Coordinates of C-alpha atoms and ligand atoms in Angstrom, one line a residue:
M21 CA -10.9 -11.6 23.5
A22 CA -8.1 -14.1 24.1
V23 CA -4.5 -13.2 22.8
G24 CA -4.2 -14.7 19.5
S25 CA -7.7 -14.1 18.3
E26 CA -7.6 -10.4 17.7
W27 CA -9.7 -9.1 14.7
W28 CA -6.7 -8.1 12.7
R29 CA -5.3 -11.6 12.6
S30 CA -7.8 -12.6 10.0
A31 CA -9.3 -9.5 8.7
V32 CA -9.9 -8.5 5.1
I33 CA -8.9 -4.9 4.9
Y34 CA -10.0 -2.5 2.0
Q35 CA -7.8 0.3 1.2
I36 CA -9.7 3.5 0.1
Y37 CA -7.7 6.0 -1.7
P38 CA -9.8 9.1 -0.9
R39 CA -9.2 11.3 -4.0
S40 CA -10.3 8.5 -6.4
F41 CA -13.1 6.8 -4.3
S42 CA -16.1 9.1 -4.4
E43 CA -16.8 12.7 -4.3
G44 CA -19.8 13.5 -1.9
A45 CA -19.5 17.3 -1.7
G46 CA -18.2 20.0 -4.1
A47 CA -17.2 19.8 -7.7
T48 CA -13.5 19.6 -7.8
G49 CA -13.4 16.0 -9.3
V50 CA -11.5 15.0 -6.1
G51 CA -13.1 12.3 -3.8
D52 CA -13.8 13.3 -0.2
L53 CA -14.7 12.0 3.3
A54 CA -18.5 12.6 2.6
G55 CA -18.2 10.5 -0.4
I56 CA -16.6 7.6 1.5
T57 CA -19.4 7.9 4.2
A58 CA -22.1 7.7 1.6
R59 CA -20.6 4.7 -0.1
L60 CA -19.7 2.6 2.9
P61 CA -22.7 0.3 2.6
A62 CA -21.2 -0.9 -0.7
L63 CA -18.2 -2.1 1.2
V64 CA -20.4 -3.9 3.9
E65 CA -22.1 -5.7 1.0
L66 CA -18.9 -6.6 -0.5
G67 CA -18.0 -8.3 2.9
V68 CA -14.8 -6.6 4.2
D69 CA -13.9 -6.3 7.9
A70 CA -12.1 -3.0 7.9
V71 CA -11.1 0.0 5.8
W72 CA -7.7 1.8 5.6
V73 CA -7.9 5.3 4.4
S74 CA -4.9 6.8 2.6
P75 CA -4.0 10.4 3.8
F76 CA -6.8 13.0 4.0
Y77 CA -4.6 15.5 5.9
P78 CA -3.8 19.2 5.0
S79 CA -1.2 18.8 2.1
P80 CA 0.0 20.7 -0.9
Q81 CA -0.8 17.4 -2.8
K82 CA 2.5 17.1 -4.3
D83 CA 2.7 13.3 -3.6
A84 CA -1.2 12.9 -3.6
G85 CA -1.3 13.7 0.3
Y86 CA 1.8 11.8 1.3
D87 CA 3.2 15.1 1.9
V88 CA 1.6 16.1 5.1
A89 CA 1.5 19.8 6.2
D90 CA -0.5 19.0 9.4
Y91 CA -1.0 15.6 11.0
C92 CA -4.0 16.5 13.1
A93 CA -6.5 18.1 10.8
V94 CA -8.3 17.3 7.4
D95 CA -7.5 19.1 4.1
P96 CA -10.5 21.2 3.0
L97 CA -10.4 19.3 -0.2
F98 CA -11.6 16.2 1.5
G99 CA -13.8 17.8 4.2
T100 CA -13.6 18.7 7.9
L101 CA -12.7 17.0 11.2
A102 CA -16.4 16.8 11.7
D103 CA -16.8 15.0 8.4
F104 CA -14.1 12.7 9.7
D105 CA -15.9 12.0 12.9
A106 CA -19.0 11.4 11.0
L107 CA -17.3 8.9 8.8
L108 CA -15.7 6.9 11.7
K109 CA -18.9 6.8 13.5
E110 CA -20.8 5.5 10.3
A111 CA -18.0 2.9 9.7
H112 CA -18.1 1.7 13.3
G113 CA -21.9 1.6 13.2
L114 CA -21.7 -0.6 10.2
G115 CA -19.3 -3.0 11.9
L116 CA -16.2 -1.8 10.1
K117 CA -12.8 -1.3 11.7
F118 CA -11.1 1.9 10.6
I119 CA -7.3 2.4 9.9
V120 CA -5.8 5.8 9.1
D121 CA -2.4 6.5 7.4
L122 CA 0.6 7.7 9.3
V123 CA 3.5 9.3 7.4
P124 CA 6.4 9.6 9.9
N125 CA 9.4 9.5 7.5
H126 CA 8.8 13.0 6.0
T127 CA 6.6 15.9 6.2
S128 CA 5.5 18.3 3.4
D129 CA 7.9 21.3 2.9
Q130 CA 5.0 23.3 3.8
H131 CA 4.6 21.9 7.3
A132 CA 5.2 24.5 9.9
W133 CA 8.1 22.5 11.3
F134 CA 10.0 22.6 8.0
Q135 CA 9.2 26.3 7.5
A136 CA 10.7 27.0 10.9
A137 CA 13.7 25.0 10.0
L138 CA 14.3 27.1 7.0
A139 CA 13.9 30.3 8.8
S140 CA 16.2 29.2 11.6
P141 CA 20.1 29.3 11.4
K142 CA 22.3 26.4 10.9
G143 CA 22.7 24.3 14.1
S144 CA 19.5 25.5 15.6
D145 CA 17.0 23.2 17.3
D146 CA 14.4 23.8 14.5
R147 CA 16.9 22.7 11.8
D148 CA 17.6 19.4 13.9
H149 CA 14.1 18.3 13.3
Y150 CA 15.1 17.4 9.7
I151 CA 18.3 16.2 8.2
F152 CA 20.3 19.2 7.0
R153 CA 23.9 18.8 6.0
E154 CA 26.7 20.9 4.5
G155 CA 27.4 20.1 0.8
L156 CA 30.6 18.8 -0.5
G157 CA 32.9 20.5 -3.0
K158 CA 34.8 23.8 -2.5
A159 CA 31.8 25.9 -1.9
G160 CA 29.2 23.2 -0.5
E161 CA 27.8 23.1 -4.1
L162 CA 27.7 19.3 -4.3
P163 CA 25.1 17.1 -2.4
P164 CA 26.3 15.7 0.9
N165 CA 26.3 12.1 -0.5
N166 CA 25.3 10.1 -3.6
W167 CA 21.7 9.0 -2.5
E168 CA 19.0 9.1 -5.1
S169 CA 15.3 9.8 -4.5
V170 CA 12.9 6.9 -4.9
F171 CA 11.0 9.1 -7.4
G172 CA 14.3 9.8 -9.4
G173 CA 17.0 12.5 -9.1
P174 CA 19.2 13.3 -6.2
A175 CA 17.8 12.9 -2.7
W176 CA 19.1 16.3 -1.5
T177 CA 18.0 19.9 -2.2
R178 CA 20.1 23.0 -1.3
V179 CA 18.4 25.7 0.6
I180 CA 18.8 29.5 0.5
E181 CA 19.7 30.5 4.0
P182 CA 17.8 33.2 5.7
D183 CA 20.7 35.7 4.8
G184 CA 20.0 35.1 1.2
A185 CA 23.1 32.9 0.4
P186 CA 23.0 29.3 -0.7
G187 CA 23.6 27.1 2.3
Q188 CA 23.0 23.5 3.5
W189 CA 21.2 20.7 2.0
Y190 CA 18.2 18.7 3.2
L191 CA 17.6 15.1 2.5
H192 CA 14.3 13.9 0.9
L193 CA 14.1 10.3 0.1
F194 CA 11.1 11.2 -2.0
D195 CA 10.1 14.4 -3.6
T196 CA 11.9 17.6 -3.0
S197 CA 8.6 18.7 -1.3
Q198 CA 9.0 15.8 1.3
P199 CA 11.9 16.6 3.7
D200 CA 12.9 13.6 5.8
L201 CA 12.4 14.1 9.6
N202 CA 15.3 13.5 11.9
W203 CA 14.3 10.5 14.1
H204 CA 17.5 11.1 16.3
S205 CA 15.5 14.1 17.8
A206 CA 13.6 13.4 21.0
W207 CA 11.4 16.2 20.0
V208 CA 10.2 14.4 16.9
H209 CA 9.5 11.3 18.8
E210 CA 7.2 13.4 21.1
Q211 CA 5.3 15.0 18.2
F212 CA 4.5 11.6 16.9
R213 CA 3.3 10.2 20.1
E214 CA 0.9 13.1 20.3
I215 CA -0.3 12.4 16.8
L216 CA -1.0 8.8 17.7
R217 CA -2.9 9.9 20.6
F218 CA -4.8 12.5 18.8
W219 CA -6.3 9.9 16.4
L220 CA -6.6 7.1 19.0
G221 CA -8.6 9.7 21.1
R222 CA -11.0 10.1 18.1
G223 CA -11.6 6.3 18.0
V224 CA -9.4 4.9 15.2
D225 CA -8.6 1.2 15.2
G226 CA -5.1 1.6 13.9
F227 CA -2.4 3.1 11.7
R228 CA -0.8 2.0 8.3
V229 CA 2.8 3.4 8.8
D230 CA 4.0 4.8 5.6
V231 CA 7.7 4.0 4.8
A232 CA 8.1 2.1 8.1
H233 CA 11.5 0.9 7.0
G234 CA 12.9 4.4 6.4
L235 CA 12.9 6.5 9.6
M236 CA 16.4 5.8 10.8
K237 CA 19.5 6.3 8.5
A238 CA 22.9 4.8 8.9
P239 CA 25.3 6.8 11.1
G240 CA 27.5 9.1 8.9
L241 CA 25.0 8.9 5.9
P242 CA 27.5 6.9 3.8
D243 CA 27.4 6.7 0.0
Y244 CA 25.4 3.8 -1.5
T245 CA 24.9 2.4 -5.0
P246 CA 21.9 0.1 -5.3
P247 CA 22.3 -3.2 -7.2
V248 CA 21.6 -3.1 -10.8
N249 CA 18.4 -5.0 -10.6
A250 CA 17.0 -3.1 -7.6
N251 CA 13.4 -1.8 -7.7
S252 CA 12.5 1.9 -7.0
M253 CA 12.9 1.2 -3.2
G254 CA 16.6 0.4 -4.0
L255 CA 16.0 -3.4 -3.2
Q256 CA 16.9 -6.4 -5.1
Q257 CA 13.9 -8.1 -6.9
E258 CA 14.3 -11.6 -5.5
L259 CA 12.6 -11.2 -2.2
S260 CA 11.8 -14.9 -1.6
S261 CA 15.5 -16.0 -0.9
D262 CA 16.5 -16.1 2.6
D263 CA 20.0 -14.6 2.1
E264 CA 20.1 -11.1 3.4
P265 CA 21.0 -8.8 0.7
P266 CA 23.0 -5.7 1.6
T267 CA 21.0 -3.2 3.6
P268 CA 20.9 0.3 1.9
P269 CA 22.0 3.0 4.6
Y270 CA 18.4 4.6 4.2
W271 CA 16.4 1.6 4.8
A272 CA 15.8 -1.1 7.5
Q273 CA 18.3 0.1 10.1
D274 CA 18.1 -1.9 13.3
T275 CA 17.6 1.4 15.4
V276 CA 14.1 1.9 13.8
H277 CA 12.6 -0.9 16.0
A278 CA 12.8 1.1 19.2
I279 CA 10.4 3.6 17.7
Y280 CA 7.7 0.9 17.1
R281 CA 8.1 -0.6 20.5
D282 CA 7.4 2.9 21.9
W283 CA 4.3 3.3 19.7
H284 CA 3.1 -0.2 20.7
R285 CA 3.1 1.0 24.3
V286 CA 1.1 4.1 23.3
L287 CA -1.4 2.0 21.6
E288 CA -1.6 -0.2 24.7
Q289 CA -2.8 2.6 26.7
Y290 CA -6.2 2.6 24.8
P291 CA -9.1 0.1 25.1
G292 CA -9.6 -2.2 22.0
E293 CA -7.4 -3.9 19.7
Q294 CA -5.5 -1.3 17.8
V295 CA -3.1 -2.1 15.0
L296 CA 0.0 -0.8 13.6
V297 CA 0.6 -2.0 9.9
A298 CA 4.1 -1.5 8.4
E299 CA 4.6 -0.4 4.9
A300 CA 8.2 -1.7 4.9
W301 CA 9.9 -2.8 1.6
V302 CA 12.3 -5.1 3.4
E303 CA 13.8 -8.3 2.3
P304 CA 13.8 -11.2 3.0
L305 CA 10.6 -12.1 4.8
S306 CA 12.6 -13.4 7.9
K307 CA 14.0 -9.8 8.2
L308 CA 10.5 -8.1 7.6
A309 CA 9.1 -10.3 10.3
R310 CA 11.2 -8.2 12.8
W311 CA 8.6 -5.4 12.3
V312 CA 5.9 -7.6 13.7
R313 CA 7.5 -9.0 16.8
P314 CA 5.2 -9.2 19.8
D315 CA 6.1 -5.8 21.1
E316 CA 6.3 -3.9 17.8
M317 CA 3.8 -3.7 15.0
Q318 CA 0.8 -6.2 14.4
Q319 CA 1.1 -6.5 10.7
A320 CA 3.4 -5.9 7.7
F321 CA 2.4 -5.6 4.1
N322 CA 3.6 -8.8 2.2
F323 CA 5.2 -7.3 -0.7
A324 CA 7.1 -10.4 -1.4
Y325 CA 3.8 -12.0 -2.2
L326 CA 2.7 -9.0 -4.2
E327 CA 5.8 -9.0 -6.5
N328 CA 5.4 -12.7 -7.5
P329 CA 4.5 -13.5 -11.1
W330 CA 1.6 -15.9 -11.7
D331 CA 3.7 -18.9 -11.3
A332 CA 2.7 -22.0 -9.2
T333 CA 6.2 -22.7 -7.9
A334 CA 7.0 -19.2 -6.9
V335 CA 3.6 -18.6 -5.3
R336 CA 3.8 -21.8 -3.2
E337 CA 7.4 -20.9 -2.1
I338 CA 6.2 -17.5 -1.0
I339 CA 3.1 -18.7 0.8
D340 CA 5.3 -21.3 2.8
G341 CA 7.9 -18.6 3.4
S342 CA 5.5 -16.1 4.6
L343 CA 3.6 -18.4 7.0
A344 CA 6.9 -19.5 8.4
A345 CA 8.5 -16.1 8.7
F346 CA 5.5 -14.4 10.3
G347 CA 4.5 -17.5 12.4
A348 CA 8.0 -17.6 13.9
V349 CA 7.3 -14.3 15.6
G350 CA 3.6 -15.1 16.4
A351 CA 2.1 -12.6 13.7
P352 CA -0.4 -13.4 11.1
S353 CA 0.8 -13.4 7.5
T354 CA -0.8 -10.7 5.3
W355 CA -1.4 -11.0 1.6
V356 CA -1.8 -8.3 -0.9
L357 CA -2.0 -8.0 -4.7
S358 CA -2.6 -4.4 -5.4
N359 CA -2.2 -0.9 -3.9
H360 CA -2.0 2.8 -5.0
D361 CA 1.8 2.4 -5.7
V362 CA 2.0 -0.6 -8.1
V363 CA 0.4 -1.6 -11.5
R364 CA -3.1 -3.2 -10.7
H365 CA -2.9 -6.8 -10.7
A366 CA -5.5 -7.2 -13.3
T367 CA -2.8 -5.9 -15.5
R368 CA 0.5 -6.7 -13.9
L369 CA 0.1 -10.5 -13.8
S370 CA -0.2 -10.6 -17.4
L371 CA 2.8 -8.2 -18.2
V372 CA 5.8 -9.6 -19.8
G373 CA 9.1 -8.6 -18.3
D374 CA 9.9 -6.9 -15.0
H375 CA 7.7 -4.0 -13.8
P376 CA 9.0 -3.1 -10.4
Q377 CA 7.0 -1.1 -7.8
G378 CA 6.2 2.5 -8.8
V379 CA 7.6 2.4 -12.5
G380 CA 4.1 2.0 -14.1
V381 CA 3.1 1.2 -17.6
G382 CA 2.0 3.5 -20.4
P383 CA 1.4 3.9 -24.1
A384 CA 5.1 3.2 -24.9
S385 CA 5.3 0.1 -22.7
T386 CA 5.7 -3.1 -24.6
G387 CA 4.3 -6.6 -23.7
V388 CA 0.9 -5.4 -22.2
P389 CA -1.7 -8.2 -23.3
D390 CA -5.3 -7.6 -23.6
R391 CA -7.5 -6.7 -20.6
A392 CA -9.6 -10.0 -20.7
F393 CA -6.3 -12.0 -20.3
G394 CA -5.1 -10.0 -17.4
L395 CA -8.5 -10.1 -15.6
R396 CA -8.7 -13.7 -16.0
R397 CA -5.3 -14.2 -14.2
A398 CA -6.2 -11.6 -11.6
R399 CA -9.5 -13.4 -10.8
A400 CA -7.5 -16.6 -10.3
A401 CA -4.9 -15.0 -8.2
T402 CA -7.5 -13.3 -5.9
A403 CA -9.2 -16.6 -5.4
V404 CA -6.0 -18.1 -4.2
M405 CA -5.2 -15.1 -1.9
L406 CA -8.6 -14.9 -0.3
A407 CA -8.3 -18.8 0.6
L408 CA -5.2 -18.1 2.6
P409 CA -5.1 -17.9 6.5
G410 CA -4.2 -14.5 7.8
S411 CA -5.1 -11.0 6.7
A412 CA -5.7 -9.8 3.2
Y413 CA -5.6 -6.5 1.9
L414 CA -7.8 -5.3 -1.1
Y415 CA -7.2 -2.1 -3.0
Q416 CA -10.4 -0.1 -4.1
G417 CA -11.6 -1.1 -7.5
E418 CA -9.8 -4.5 -7.7
E419 CA -13.3 -6.0 -6.7
L420 CA -14.4 -4.5 -10.1
G421 CA -11.6 -6.1 -11.9
L422 CA -10.2 -2.6 -12.8
P423 CA -7.1 -2.7 -15.1
E424 CA -4.4 -0.3 -14.9
V425 CA -5.2 2.7 -17.1
I426 CA -2.3 2.7 -19.6
D427 CA -3.4 5.4 -22.1
L428 CA -3.6 8.3 -19.8
P429 CA -2.7 11.6 -21.6
D430 CA 0.9 12.6 -20.8
T431 CA -0.5 16.0 -19.7
A432 CA -2.8 14.4 -17.1
R433 CA -0.1 12.5 -15.3
Q434 CA 0.5 13.8 -11.7
D435 CA 2.8 11.3 -10.0
P436 CA 6.1 13.2 -9.3
T437 CA 7.7 10.0 -10.7
W438 CA 6.8 11.1 -14.1
A439 CA 8.5 14.6 -14.0
R440 CA 11.4 13.6 -11.8
T441 CA 12.4 11.0 -14.2
H442 CA 11.9 13.2 -17.2
H443 CA 9.2 11.0 -18.5
E444 CA 11.1 7.9 -18.3
R445 CA 9.0 6.1 -15.7
Y446 CA 5.2 6.5 -16.1
G447 CA 4.7 6.2 -12.4
R448 CA 1.4 5.5 -10.5
D449 CA -1.5 7.4 -12.0
G450 CA -2.6 4.4 -13.9
C451 CA -3.8 2.7 -10.8
R452 CA -5.3 5.7 -9.3
V453 CA -8.2 6.7 -11.7
P454 CA -11.4 7.4 -10.0
L455 CA -13.8 4.5 -9.6
P456 CA -16.7 3.8 -11.7
W457 CA -19.9 3.4 -9.6
E458 CA -22.7 3.8 -12.2
A459 CA -22.3 2.9 -15.9
H460 CA -24.7 5.7 -16.9
A461 CA -24.0 8.7 -14.6
P462 CA -21.7 11.6 -14.9
A463 CA -18.0 10.5 -14.2
Y464 CA -19.5 7.1 -13.9
G465 CA -21.0 8.1 -10.6
F466 CA -17.7 9.3 -9.1
S467 CA -18.9 12.8 -8.9
D468 CA -22.1 14.6 -9.5
S469 CA -20.4 17.3 -11.5
G470 CA -18.7 14.8 -13.9
Q471 CA -15.4 16.1 -13.0
S472 CA -12.6 13.5 -12.4
W473 CA -9.0 14.5 -11.2
L474 CA -7.5 11.9 -13.6
P475 CA -9.6 11.2 -16.8
Q476 CA -11.6 8.1 -16.8
P477 CA -11.4 6.0 -19.9
P478 CA -14.3 5.6 -22.3
Y479 CA -14.5 1.8 -21.4
W480 CA -14.9 2.5 -17.5
G481 CA -18.7 2.0 -17.7
G482 CA -18.3 -1.7 -18.5
Y483 CA -16.6 -2.0 -15.0
A484 CA -19.2 0.0 -13.0
R485 CA -20.3 -1.4 -9.7
D486 CA -24.0 -1.3 -10.8
A487 CA -23.2 -3.0 -14.0
Q488 CA -21.8 -5.9 -12.1
A489 CA -24.0 -6.2 -9.2
G490 CA -26.3 -9.3 -9.6
D491 CA -24.4 -10.6 -12.5
E492 CA -23.2 -13.9 -11.3
G493 CA -20.1 -14.0 -13.7
S494 CA -19.0 -10.5 -12.7
T495 CA -15.7 -9.9 -10.8
L496 CA -17.7 -8.0 -8.1
E497 CA -19.9 -11.1 -7.4
L498 CA -16.8 -13.3 -7.4
Y499 CA -15.3 -11.3 -4.6
R500 CA -18.5 -11.1 -2.8
A501 CA -18.9 -14.9 -2.9
A502 CA -15.3 -15.4 -2.0
L503 CA -15.5 -13.1 1.1
R504 CA -18.8 -14.8 2.2
L505 CA -17.2 -18.1 2.0
R506 CA -14.0 -17.0 3.5
A507 CA -16.0 -15.9 6.5
S508 CA -18.3 -19.0 6.8
E509 CA -15.6 -21.5 6.3
T510 CA -13.3 -19.5 8.7
L511 CA -10.5 -19.6 6.1
G512 CA -8.8 -16.5 7.7
T513 CA -7.9 -18.7 10.8
G514 CA -7.2 -21.9 9.0
I515 CA -4.1 -23.9 8.1
V516 CA -2.6 -24.5 4.6
T517 CA -2.0 -28.1 3.7
W518 CA -0.4 -28.7 0.5
L519 CA -2.2 -31.6 -1.6
E520 CA 0.0 -33.9 -3.8
G521 CA -0.9 -35.4 -7.1
Y522 CA -1.2 -32.2 -9.2
P523 CA 1.0 -30.8 -11.9
S524 CA 3.9 -28.5 -10.7
T525 CA 2.1 -25.8 -12.6
A526 CA -0.9 -26.0 -10.3
L527 CA -1.4 -24.9 -6.7
A528 CA -3.4 -27.3 -4.7
F529 CA -4.0 -27.0 -0.9
S530 CA -6.7 -27.5 1.7
N531 CA -7.6 -24.9 4.4
A532 CA -10.4 -25.9 6.9
N533 CA -12.9 -28.0 4.8
V534 CA -12.1 -26.3 1.6
T535 CA -9.9 -27.7 -1.1
V536 CA -8.4 -24.9 -3.4
I537 CA -6.9 -25.7 -6.8
A538 CA -5.4 -23.1 -9.1
N539 CA -4.1 -23.7 -12.6
A540 CA -1.2 -21.5 -13.4
G541 CA 0.0 -23.7 -16.3
R542 CA -1.2 -24.0 -20.0
E543 CA -2.6 -27.4 -19.8
H544 CA -6.0 -28.5 -18.3
V545 CA -6.1 -30.0 -14.9
M546 CA -8.7 -32.8 -14.0
L547 CA -10.7 -31.9 -10.9
P548 CA -11.4 -34.4 -8.2
K549 CA -15.1 -35.2 -7.5
G550 CA -16.6 -32.7 -5.0
E551 CA -18.9 -29.8 -4.6
L552 CA -18.0 -26.6 -6.4
L553 CA -18.0 -23.8 -3.9
L554 CA -16.4 -21.1 -6.1
S555 CA -14.8 -20.8 -9.4
S556 CA -12.9 -17.9 -10.7
Q557 CA -14.4 -18.6 -14.1
P558 CA -18.0 -19.3 -14.8
G559 CA -18.8 -22.6 -16.4
T560 CA -16.1 -24.8 -14.5
V561 CA -17.3 -28.3 -14.3
D562 CA -14.9 -31.1 -13.9
V563 CA -11.9 -29.7 -15.9
L564 CA -9.8 -26.7 -14.6
E565 CA -8.8 -24.5 -17.5
P566 CA -5.6 -22.5 -17.4
D567 CA -5.6 -19.4 -15.2
T568 CA -8.6 -20.5 -13.2
T569 CA -9.0 -21.3 -9.4
V570 CA -11.6 -23.3 -7.7
W571 CA -12.7 -24.0 -4.2
L572 CA -14.3 -27.4 -3.7
R573 CA -15.7 -29.4 -0.8
I574 CA -14.4 -32.9 -1.2
Ligands
GLC2 C1 4.7 5.2 0.5 C2 3.3 5.6 -0.2 C3 3.5 6.2 -1.6 C4 4.2 7.4 -1.2 C5 5.6 7.2 -0.5 C6 6.1 8.5 0.1 O1 5.4 4.4 -0.3 O2 2.6 4.3 -0.3 O3 2.3 6.6 -2.1 O4 4.5 8.2 -2.4 O5 5.4 6.4 0.6 O6 5.3 9.0 1.2

């Protein structure tokens, strides 16, 4: 394949969150690898090109698997390495590319490396694999600096030394159980090269790199106070502006790029077109684009796009900004509306007020409109996203129009954010509720036993895949039709040309031979004459209602 035509440049990639996708074996109420294998045909029918599977590695599951205790194995909760190989083979047999999750910023505190660090004296090689520091204060009783954990509370925890006395502190930008690795250590670099080779050798098509902006910290670990309007990653909300906001000393350090150049070279040693995808909460887009320079990663999640409200001017600006910023380094733009860390877009796009990443919504949240209104907007927004050139990411369940589950009982919540903020931030459980497959089966088809690690709400059956399949007006059929047309009209490799003559509250552009018009305003928009290829709302004829998107052939 010629350079510039690699599969990932235009792919639609479906995120599987294993614990909530489907349970194929056992009766724990947690999804597993066998469950994914059995359900892959549904994703082929949906029309995606690839899957990205969130972590399934051995883990105490303090952060739903993003606390890895062994990078080269499968947690018995999810199956075995043989199950993994079977899944990968099946996916490839069905023509799906397969991306795994890599978590290099931190390990679990149960990882053998961290256990060795704890058991070893200060200043030892084992300690040097993590970020240990002496505390401040007379007796070292204060944390080494003022950094806060993304999940709330201090980013430092003090250890008891092998001699039984309170001693050094270790850094954890996330939960206490997720100590940050020291990427100044050559030994850490070598371990991760080996981990990449382990999975590449098994045949994976790439890695989604967790917290890809966090690995290097500023020398001296200086104090930092995030701006007042920061999201939970410590970043300001306005991602679209091109002014570079201050860089927190724990994110987006220039020195991080050498790591990805190194990994790029590791990937090059394998035949095929493997991909590194950055989960990097970096602003503005022109800075994020440094992660996808030709000798670094292939893609970066476009969170600036995700964080936009349903507002035509803002969306147009971010589309232009994304195409320009990624285009400037020869990378495809990516698009994403939902993932396992944010409020599902079938709820988020209708919320009133700010709901930054990771904060979540729950029973006490205000400004949560009804589900039908949110779904209508989500369908319109999805129909815009899937018409854009580049690569689009879908999060499991969005094709069913699933809303955020707001009324989870407090006792069921498992995201560490909930406990670490003393119940101030609900966190991310509401977007992680196990999927409904069959309206009339136990656990809506998620598990044979009827178990589900987070409770499914009583209205889940209405969203079940089998209830939507074949129903022309359903969200599932809208996604299928959009993905079919995206492929047949080659929208993934097209060019956006904005069309004039529409109200400023509408988005109107052409891509290849398709004209896309989205109405984000409150007034009707008259449609031009043409063949209706797709509408996010059934019954659209020549008038475009608010919160509706159409694809036309003019
Ligand atoms: C990433 C993951 C998130 C996890 C965090 C710490 O942001 O997407 O789920 O909690 O990293 O690993």
